[in-house]
């Protein structure tokens, strides 16, 4: 790690040339003449940036057993991913090199960083409570597909299970509601010292643990728990709720940034919101400035050209054969010595109907400030535009499900709108004197509305996420259709 922090550009460029040389004999390597690629400039000018839809035909060939298409080693595993709530599944290739040199390496690095920062840790005295979205693995044409967490669990060394709870058998259960009860029955008997999982789904599990045991907080069940490793969605709206579940001042929270396509970044300091970009995991990074994304001026830049404070769409080239792949996430650099980032949202999950450029990072920050001020907490939410009709101005419509409701919804709505203007100057400009945008409209969701919506889509489980922001009203209208109780706008 110290090597790539000291020489980040050299490590990344050398890695790119290694990937290109390794794959020069593949179908793709011959098509783009990888053998003659000796620099980043040549690589970038020769290969197009691609989305999943554009490479799906090649992946389907690989899934049918054809090898050496985009990566030379045998591709046996495919991580099934549907992004947020898309009905169409993606099948992301996972090579042996990626399993060992990216995903498992990241796990070791995460523990190394944590233990280096917390020398008195008793992490290995107990077990880690893991919550994946695992379902069974399925074999098809001599290849195997399933959730990434299922692939990782299936390939772990036998001794790894001794330090984890629940057992692999329970972790791989497909019925989420049955699995929850099974996890609780196994884990409440264990000495849990750490937790790992997506905050929204882990919260569902932990609240069920309290209901089952009747305890006021989780330290009465697991007194030695010291850290929660989380990722997948922003932790900001959930942090206050976790602090009530684990009421001790020295409890640690460590964020990770991983996906089916690879493991990208790890929080490397205690009490930090920044993630160290891991530059030696077989992944070469490029970035598209969001102010030109999707325009004729769109251009990807390498790591050594990024600037602090700017939003970028991330492009990756990996040791699983993804070449200049647009992953769909947006990040912002907070430091370049070393390179640290924050995940700000998704390229498709922002609202820019009225020029307001509202990112998930903005909504999470505004919600956290509002909830802290009004002593309430949010379980889930989604936002969509209210389009201009005739002389009517536009607005944003929020559907919010509360864990702890505010005393006054009107006050919540007004304060949230105010905080959004504080964190996003574009939104503030559009809201000035209601010039373009009217105040946001709040729709209070009934209990378990989002849960029921995901269940209806067969999307229950730790890897599935609620789409926070959308430029269209599809998700929001589906939720409102499920809403049984009539709620008011505020």
Coordinates of C-alpha atoms in Angstrom, one line a residue:
X1 CA 0.0 0.0 0.0
X2 CA 2.8 2.4 0.9
X3 CA 4.3 1.7 -2.6
X4 CA 1.2 2.7 -4.6
X5 CA 0.6 5.7 -2.3
X6 CA 4.1 6.9 -3.0
X7 CA 4.1 6.1 -6.7
X8 CA 0.5 6.1 -7.8
X9 CA 0.9 7.0 -11.4
X10 CA 3.7 4.6 -12.1
X11 CA 1.8 1.7 -10.4
X12 CA -1.3 2.5 -12.4
X13 CA 0.4 2.8 -15.8
X14 CA 2.5 -0.3 -15.2
X15 CA -0.7 -2.2 -14.2
X16 CA -2.4 -1.1 -17.4
X17 CA 0.4 -2.3 -19.6
X18 CA 0.4 -5.7 -17.8
X19 CA -3.3 -6.1 -18.3
X20 CA -2.9 -5.3 -22.0
X21 CA 0.0 -7.7 -22.5
X22 CA -1.8 -10.5 -20.6
X23 CA -4.8 -10.2 -22.9
X24 CA -3.1 -9.6 -26.3
X25 CA -3.9 -13.1 -27.5
X26 CA -7.6 -12.8 -26.7
X27 CA -10.3 -12.1 -29.3
X28 CA -10.5 -8.5 -28.0
X29 CA -6.7 -8.2 -27.8
X30 CA -6.3 -9.1 -31.5
X31 CA -9.2 -6.9 -32.5
X32 CA -7.6 -3.8 -31.0
X33 CA -4.0 -5.0 -31.6
X34 CA -3.0 -5.0 -27.9
X35 CA 0.5 -6.1 -28.9
X36 CA 1.3 -2.7 -30.2
X37 CA -0.2 -0.8 -27.2
X38 CA 2.8 0.7 -25.3
X39 CA 1.2 3.7 -23.5
X40 CA -2.0 5.0 -21.9
X41 CA -2.5 7.4 -24.8
X42 CA -2.6 4.6 -27.4
X43 CA -4.9 2.5 -25.2
X44 CA -7.3 5.4 -24.7
X45 CA -7.4 6.3 -28.4
X46 CA -7.9 2.8 -29.6
X47 CA -10.5 1.3 -27.2
X48 CA -14.0 2.8 -26.8
X49 CA -15.7 3.3 -23.4
X50 CA -18.5 0.8 -23.1
X51 CA -21.6 0.0 -21.0
X52 CA -22.8 -3.4 -20.0
X53 CA -25.4 -3.4 -22.8
X54 CA -22.6 -2.9 -25.4
X55 CA -20.5 -5.9 -24.2
X56 CA -23.4 -8.2 -23.3
X57 CA -23.1 -10.3 -26.5
X58 CA -19.5 -11.1 -25.7
X59 CA -20.4 -11.9 -22.1
X60 CA -23.2 -14.2 -23.3
X61 CA -20.7 -16.1 -25.5
X62 CA -18.4 -16.5 -22.5
X63 CA -21.3 -17.7 -20.3
X64 CA -22.0 -20.4 -22.9
X65 CA -18.5 -21.7 -22.4
X66 CA -16.5 -19.9 -25.0
X67 CA -13.1 -18.9 -23.6
X68 CA -10.3 -16.4 -24.4
X69 CA -12.7 -13.7 -25.6
X70 CA -11.8 -10.8 -23.3
X71 CA -9.5 -12.5 -20.8
X72 CA -7.1 -15.4 -21.3
X73 CA -7.6 -17.4 -18.1
X74 CA -10.7 -19.6 -17.7
X75 CA -13.8 -17.6 -16.7
X76 CA -16.0 -19.9 -14.7
X77 CA -17.8 -17.5 -12.4
X78 CA -20.3 -14.8 -13.2
X79 CA -21.6 -12.4 -10.5
X80 CA -25.3 -11.8 -11.2
X81 CA -26.2 -8.2 -10.6
X82 CA -29.2 -6.2 -11.4
X83 CA -27.9 -2.8 -10.3
X84 CA -30.5 -1.1 -8.2
X85 CA -33.9 -2.3 -9.3
X86 CA -33.6 -3.0 -13.0
X87 CA -35.5 -6.1 -14.0
X88 CA -32.7 -7.1 -16.4
X89 CA -29.8 -9.0 -14.8
X90 CA -26.2 -8.4 -15.5
X91 CA -23.6 -11.2 -15.5
X92 CA -20.2 -9.8 -14.5
X93 CA -17.2 -12.1 -15.3
X94 CA -15.1 -13.0 -12.2
X95 CA -11.7 -14.4 -13.0
X96 CA -9.4 -16.3 -10.6
X97 CA -7.1 -13.4 -10.7
X98 CA -9.9 -11.1 -9.6
X99 CA -11.0 -13.4 -6.8
X100 CA -7.5 -13.7 -5.4
X101 CA -5.8 -10.4 -6.4
X102 CA -8.8 -8.1 -5.8
X103 CA -11.7 -9.3 -3.7
X104 CA -9.8 -11.5 -1.2
X105 CA -6.7 -9.2 -1.2
X106 CA -9.1 -6.3 -0.2
X107 CA -10.4 -8.3 2.7
X108 CA -6.9 -8.8 4.0
X109 CA -6.0 -5.2 3.4
X110 CA -9.2 -4.0 5.2
X111 CA -8.2 -6.0 8.3
X112 CA -4.6 -4.8 8.1
X113 CA -5.6 -1.2 8.0
X114 CA -8.1 -1.6 10.8
X115 CA -5.7 -3.4 13.1
X116 CA -2.9 -1.0 12.2
X117 CA -5.1 1.9 13.4
X118 CA -6.5 0.0 16.5
X119 CA -3.6 -1.8 18.1
X120 CA -5.7 -2.9 21.1
X121 CA -8.3 -4.6 18.9
X122 CA -9.8 -7.9 20.1
X123 CA -11.4 -8.5 16.6
X124 CA -10.1 -12.1 16.3
X125 CA -11.3 -13.2 19.8
X126 CA -14.8 -13.5 18.4
X127 CA -16.6 -13.8 15.1
X128 CA -17.7 -11.5 12.3
X129 CA -21.5 -11.3 11.6
X130 CA -21.7 -11.1 7.9
X131 CA -24.8 -10.3 5.9
X132 CA -24.6 -10.8 2.2
X133 CA -27.3 -11.0 -0.4
X134 CA -26.4 -14.5 -1.2
X135 CA -28.6 -16.9 -3.1
X136 CA -27.8 -20.3 -4.4
X137 CA -25.2 -20.7 -7.2
X138 CA -26.5 -22.0 -10.5
X139 CA -24.6 -23.9 -13.1
X140 CA -25.2 -23.2 -16.8
X141 CA -23.1 -24.4 -19.7
X142 CA -20.1 -25.3 -17.5
X143 CA -20.2 -21.8 -15.9
X144 CA -21.6 -20.8 -12.6
X145 CA -23.5 -17.6 -11.7
X146 CA -25.0 -16.1 -8.5
X147 CA -24.5 -13.1 -6.2
X148 CA -20.9 -12.1 -5.7
X149 CA -21.2 -12.8 -2.0
X150 CA -22.2 -16.4 -2.8
X151 CA -19.2 -16.8 -5.1
X152 CA -16.9 -15.4 -2.4
X153 CA -18.3 -17.6 0.3
X154 CA -18.1 -20.7 -2.0
X155 CA -14.4 -20.0 -2.8
X156 CA -13.2 -19.1 0.7
X157 CA -10.8 -21.4 2.4
X158 CA -12.5 -23.8 4.9
X159 CA -10.9 -22.1 7.9
X160 CA -12.5 -18.8 7.1
X161 CA -15.9 -20.1 8.2
X162 CA -14.6 -20.6 11.7
X163 CA -14.3 -16.8 12.1
X164 CA -17.7 -15.9 10.6
X165 CA -21.3 -16.2 11.5
X166 CA -23.8 -17.3 10.3
X167 CA -22.6 -20.6 8.7
X168 CA -22.2 -20.8 4.9
X169 CA -25.4 -22.9 4.8
X170 CA -27.5 -20.1 6.3
X171 CA -25.6 -17.3 4.4
X172 CA -26.6 -19.0 1.1
X173 CA -30.3 -19.3 1.9
X174 CA -32.4 -17.8 -0.9
X175 CA -35.5 -16.9 1.1
X176 CA -34.6 -13.6 2.8
X177 CA -37.3 -13.8 5.6
X178 CA -36.4 -17.4 6.5
X179 CA -32.7 -16.5 6.4
X180 CA -33.2 -13.6 8.8
X181 CA -34.6 -15.8 11.5
X182 CA -31.9 -18.4 10.9
X183 CA -29.1 -15.8 11.2
X184 CA -30.5 -14.6 14.5
X185 CA -30.8 -18.1 16.0
X186 CA -27.1 -18.8 15.1
X187 CA -25.6 -15.4 15.8
X188 CA -27.1 -14.6 19.2
X189 CA -25.2 -17.5 20.6
X190 CA -21.8 -16.3 19.3
X191 CA -19.3 -13.8 20.6
X192 CA -19.7 -11.2 17.7
X193 CA -16.8 -8.7 17.6
X194 CA -17.5 -7.2 14.2
X195 CA -20.3 -6.8 11.6
X196 CA -20.2 -6.5 7.8
X197 CA -23.0 -5.7 5.4
X198 CA -25.1 -3.0 3.7
X199 CA -26.4 -0.5 6.3
X200 CA -30.1 -0.6 5.3
X201 CA -30.4 -4.4 5.4
X202 CA -28.1 -4.8 8.4
X203 CA -30.4 -2.4 10.3
X204 CA -33.4 -4.7 9.5
X205 CA -31.5 -7.7 10.9
X206 CA -30.3 -5.9 14.0
X207 CA -33.7 -4.4 14.8
X208 CA -35.2 -8.0 14.5
X209 CA -32.4 -9.2 16.9
X210 CA -33.6 -6.7 19.5
X211 CA -37.3 -7.7 19.0
X212 CA -36.3 -11.4 19.4
X213 CA -34.2 -10.9 22.5
X214 CA -36.1 -8.1 24.1
X215 CA -32.8 -6.3 24.9
X216 CA -32.6 -2.4 24.8
X217 CA -29.4 -2.4 22.7
X218 CA -27.0 -4.8 21.1
X219 CA -24.1 -4.5 23.5
X220 CA -26.2 -6.5 25.9
X221 CA -26.1 -9.4 23.4
X222 CA -22.7 -8.9 21.9
X223 CA -20.7 -6.8 24.5
X224 CA -17.4 -7.2 22.6
X225 CA -18.5 -5.8 19.3
X226 CA -16.1 -3.1 18.3
X227 CA -16.5 -2.3 14.5
X228 CA -19.0 -2.3 11.7
X229 CA -17.6 -2.6 8.2
X230 CA -20.2 -1.2 5.8
X231 CA -20.7 -0.3 2.1
X232 CA -23.2 -0.4 -0.7
X233 CA -25.2 2.7 0.3
X234 CA -24.3 5.9 2.1
X235 CA -24.0 5.5 5.8
X236 CA -24.9 9.1 6.6
X237 CA -28.7 8.6 7.1
X238 CA -28.2 5.5 9.3
X239 CA -25.3 6.5 11.5
X240 CA -27.4 8.0 14.4
X241 CA -29.5 4.8 14.4
X242 CA -26.4 2.6 14.7
X243 CA -25.0 4.7 17.5
X244 CA -28.2 4.0 19.5
X245 CA -27.8 0.2 18.8
X246 CA -24.1 0.2 19.9
X247 CA -23.9 2.9 22.6
X248 CA -20.2 3.1 23.3
X249 CA -17.9 6.0 22.4
X250 CA -15.0 3.9 21.0
X251 CA -17.2 1.9 18.5
X252 CA -15.7 2.1 15.0
X253 CA -17.3 2.4 11.6
X254 CA -15.2 1.5 8.5
X255 CA -16.5 2.0 5.0
X256 CA -15.6 0.0 1.9
X257 CA -16.4 0.5 -1.7
X258 CA -16.9 -2.7 -3.7
X259 CA -19.1 -4.1 -6.4
X260 CA -19.5 -7.2 -8.6
X261 CA -16.9 -5.6 -10.9
X262 CA -14.3 -5.3 -8.3
X263 CA -13.1 -3.9 -4.9
X264 CA -12.2 -0.2 -5.3
X265 CA -11.5 1.6 -2.1
X266 CA -11.2 1.2 1.7
X267 CA -11.5 3.7 4.6
X268 CA -7.9 3.8 5.8
X269 CA -8.2 6.1 8.9
X270 CA -10.4 6.0 12.0
X271 CA -13.3 8.4 12.1
X272 CA -12.9 9.3 8.4
X273 CA -15.4 9.7 5.6
X274 CA -12.8 9.3 2.9
X275 CA -11.8 6.1 1.1
X276 CA -8.3 5.2 -0.1
X277 CA -8.4 4.3 -3.7
X278 CA -6.7 0.9 -4.0
X279 CA -4.4 1.0 -7.0
X280 CA -2.9 -2.5 -7.1
X281 CA -5.9 -4.7 -7.3
X282 CA -5.7 -5.4 -11.0
X283 CA -8.0 -2.4 -11.8
X284 CA -6.9 0.5 -14.0
X285 CA -9.0 3.7 -13.4
X286 CA -10.2 6.4 -15.6
X287 CA -12.6 9.3 -14.9
X288 CA -15.1 11.3 -16.9
X289 CA -15.9 14.8 -15.5
X290 CA -19.6 14.9 -14.8
X291 CA -19.9 18.4 -16.2
X292 CA -19.2 16.9 -19.6
X293 CA -20.6 13.4 -19.1
X294 CA -23.1 12.5 -21.8
X295 CA -22.2 15.5 -24.0
X296 CA -20.2 15.8 -27.2
X297 CA -17.3 17.1 -25.1
X298 CA -17.2 13.9 -22.9
X299 CA -13.6 12.7 -22.4
X300 CA -12.1 10.2 -19.9
X301 CA -8.9 11.2 -18.1
X302 CA -6.4 9.0 -16.2
X303 CA -5.8 9.2 -12.4
X304 CA -3.0 11.7 -12.8
X305 CA -5.3 14.3 -14.3
X306 CA -8.1 14.4 -11.7
X307 CA -8.8 17.4 -9.5
X308 CA -9.9 17.6 -5.9
X309 CA -13.6 18.5 -5.4
X310 CA -14.8 17.5 -8.9
X311 CA -17.5 14.9 -9.6
X312 CA -16.4 12.1 -12.0
X313 CA -18.1 9.0 -13.5
X314 CA -15.7 6.1 -13.0
X315 CA -14.4 3.9 -15.8
X316 CA -12.5 0.7 -15.1
X317 CA -10.3 -1.8 -16.9
X318 CA -10.0 -5.1 -14.9
X319 CA -8.2 -8.4 -14.5
X320 CA -11.6 -10.1 -15.3
X321 CA -11.6 -8.7 -18.9
X322 CA -13.7 -5.5 -18.5
X323 CA -12.1 -3.0 -20.8
X324 CA -12.9 0.7 -20.3
X325 CA -16.2 -0.3 -18.6
X326 CA -18.5 2.5 -17.4
X327 CA -19.5 1.1 -14.0
X328 CA -22.2 3.7 -13.4
X329 CA -20.9 5.2 -10.1
X330 CA -19.8 8.8 -9.5
X331 CA -17.0 9.8 -7.1
X332 CA -15.4 12.9 -5.8
X333 CA -11.7 13.2 -4.9
X334 CA -11.0 14.7 -1.5
X335 CA -7.2 14.2 -1.7
X336 CA -4.6 13.4 -4.3
X337 CA -1.7 12.7 -2.0
X338 CA -2.7 10.0 -1.5
X339 CA -5.8 9.5 -3.7
X340 CA -8.9 9.4 -1.5
X341 CA -12.5 9.5 -2.7
X342 CA -16.1 9.7 -1.6
X343 CA -18.8 7.9 -3.6
X344 CA -21.3 10.6 -4.6
X345 CA -24.0 8.6 -6.4
X346 CA -24.8 6.9 -9.7
X347 CA -24.6 8.3 -13.2
X348 CA -28.2 7.4 -13.7
X349 CA -29.4 8.3 -10.2
X350 CA -29.3 12.0 -10.0
X351 CA -31.8 14.7 -10.8
X352 CA -31.0 17.3 -13.4
X353 CA -34.4 18.0 -15.0
X354 CA -34.2 21.7 -14.2
X355 CA -30.4 22.2 -14.1
X356 CA -30.2 21.6 -10.4
X357 CA -27.6 18.7 -10.6
X358 CA -28.8 17.1 -7.4
X359 CA -26.6 14.2 -6.4
X360 CA -27.2 11.4 -3.8
X361 CA -24.3 12.9 -1.8
X362 CA -26.4 16.1 -1.5
X363 CA -29.6 14.4 -0.4
X364 CA -27.8 12.2 2.2
X365 CA -26.1 15.2 3.7
X366 CA -29.3 17.3 3.8
X367 CA -31.3 14.4 5.3
X368 CA -28.7 13.8 8.0
X369 CA -28.7 17.5 9.1
X370 CA -32.5 17.6 9.1
X371 CA -32.9 14.4 11.1
X372 CA -30.3 15.6 13.7
X373 CA -32.0 18.9 14.1
X374 CA -35.5 17.4 14.5
X375 CA -34.5 14.2 16.4
X376 CA -36.0 11.9 13.8
X377 CA -34.6 9.1 11.6
X378 CA -35.3 7.9 8.0
X379 CA -35.5 4.3 7.0
X380 CA -35.7 4.7 3.2
X381 CA -36.6 7.4 0.6
X382 CA -36.7 8.1 -3.1
X383 CA -37.0 11.4 -5.0
X384 CA -38.4 12.2 -8.5
X385 CA -39.2 15.4 -10.3
X386 CA -42.6 17.0 -10.6
X387 CA -42.5 18.2 -14.2
X388 CA -43.6 21.7 -15.3
X389 CA -47.1 21.8 -16.7
X390 CA -48.5 25.0 -18.3
X391 CA -47.6 27.8 -16.0
X392 CA -46.8 25.4 -13.1
X393 CA -43.3 25.4 -11.9
X394 CA -41.4 22.2 -11.3
X395 CA -40.5 20.7 -7.9
X396 CA -39.0 17.6 -6.3
X397 CA -41.3 15.0 -4.8
X398 CA -40.0 12.9 -1.9
X399 CA -41.4 9.6 -0.6
X400 CA -39.9 9.1 2.8
X401 CA -40.4 6.2 5.2
X402 CA -39.4 7.1 8.8
X403 CA -38.0 5.0 11.5
X404 CA -38.6 7.7 14.0
X405 CA -41.1 10.4 12.8
X406 CA -40.6 14.1 13.3
X407 CA -43.2 16.0 15.4
X408 CA -44.1 18.2 12.5
X409 CA -43.9 17.1 8.8
X410 CA -44.3 20.6 7.5
X411 CA -41.2 21.7 9.6
X412 CA -39.3 18.6 8.3
X413 CA -40.1 19.5 4.7
X414 CA -39.1 23.1 5.0
X415 CA -35.9 22.4 6.9
X416 CA -34.9 19.6 4.4
X417 CA -35.5 22.1 1.5
X418 CA -33.3 24.6 3.3
X419 CA -30.5 22.1 3.9
X420 CA -30.6 21.0 0.3
X421 CA -30.0 24.6 -0.8
X422 CA -27.1 24.8 1.7
X423 CA -25.3 21.8 0.2
X424 CA -26.1 22.4 -3.5
X425 CA -25.7 25.8 -5.0
X426 CA -27.4 24.8 -8.3
X427 CA -30.5 23.7 -6.4
X428 CA -30.3 27.0 -4.3
X429 CA -30.2 29.0 -7.5
X430 CA -33.3 27.2 -9.0
X431 CA -35.2 27.7 -5.7
X432 CA -34.3 31.4 -5.3
X433 CA -37.7 33.2 -5.1
X434 CA -39.3 30.0 -6.4
X435 CA -37.9 31.1 -9.8
X436 CA -37.7 27.7 -11.4
X437 CA -38.5 25.2 -8.6
X438 CA -41.2 25.3 -6.0
X439 CA -40.5 23.9 -2.5
X440 CA -40.1 20.1 -2.3
X441 CA -43.3 18.1 -1.7
X442 CA -43.1 15.4 1.0
X443 CA -45.1 12.2 0.8
X444 CA -44.9 10.2 4.0
X445 CA -44.7 6.4 3.3
X446 CA -46.6 3.8 5.3
X447 CA -44.5 1.3 7.3
X448 CA -42.6 -1.2 5.2
X449 CA -43.6 0.4 1.9
X450 CA -40.1 0.1 0.4
X451 CA -39.7 -3.4 1.8
X452 CA -43.0 -4.5 0.2
X453 CA -42.0 -2.8 -3.1
X454 CA -38.7 -4.8 -3.2
X455 CA -40.5 -8.0 -2.2
X456 CA -42.9 -7.5 -5.1
X457 CA -39.8 -7.3 -7.4
X458 CA -38.1 -10.3 -5.7
X459 CA -35.4 -8.0 -4.6
X460 CA -35.2 -8.7 -0.9
X461 CA -31.7 -9.2 0.5
X462 CA -28.4 -7.5 1.3
X463 CA -27.2 -6.6 -2.2
X464 CA -30.4 -4.8 -3.4
X465 CA -30.7 -1.0 -3.1
X466 CA -33.4 1.6 -3.3
X467 CA -32.9 4.0 -6.2
X468 CA -32.6 7.4 -4.3
X469 CA -32.8 9.8 -7.2
X470 CA -34.3 9.5 -10.7
X471 CA -34.9 11.9 -13.6
X472 CA -38.2 10.2 -14.3
X473 CA -41.2 9.1 -12.1
X474 CA -41.3 5.4 -12.7
X475 CA -40.1 4.2 -9.3
X476 CA -42.0 6.8 -7.4
X477 CA -45.3 6.1 -9.2
X478 CA -44.9 2.3 -8.4
X479 CA -44.4 3.2 -4.8
X480 CA -47.4 5.4 -4.6
X481 CA -49.5 2.7 -6.2
X482 CA -48.5 0.4 -3.3
X483 CA -49.2 3.1 -0.7
X484 CA -52.4 1.9 1.1
X485 CA -52.8 4.9 3.4
X486 CA -53.6 8.3 2.0
X487 CA -50.9 10.7 2.9
X488 CA -50.8 14.4 2.5
X489 CA -48.4 16.6 0.7
X490 CA -46.6 19.2 2.8

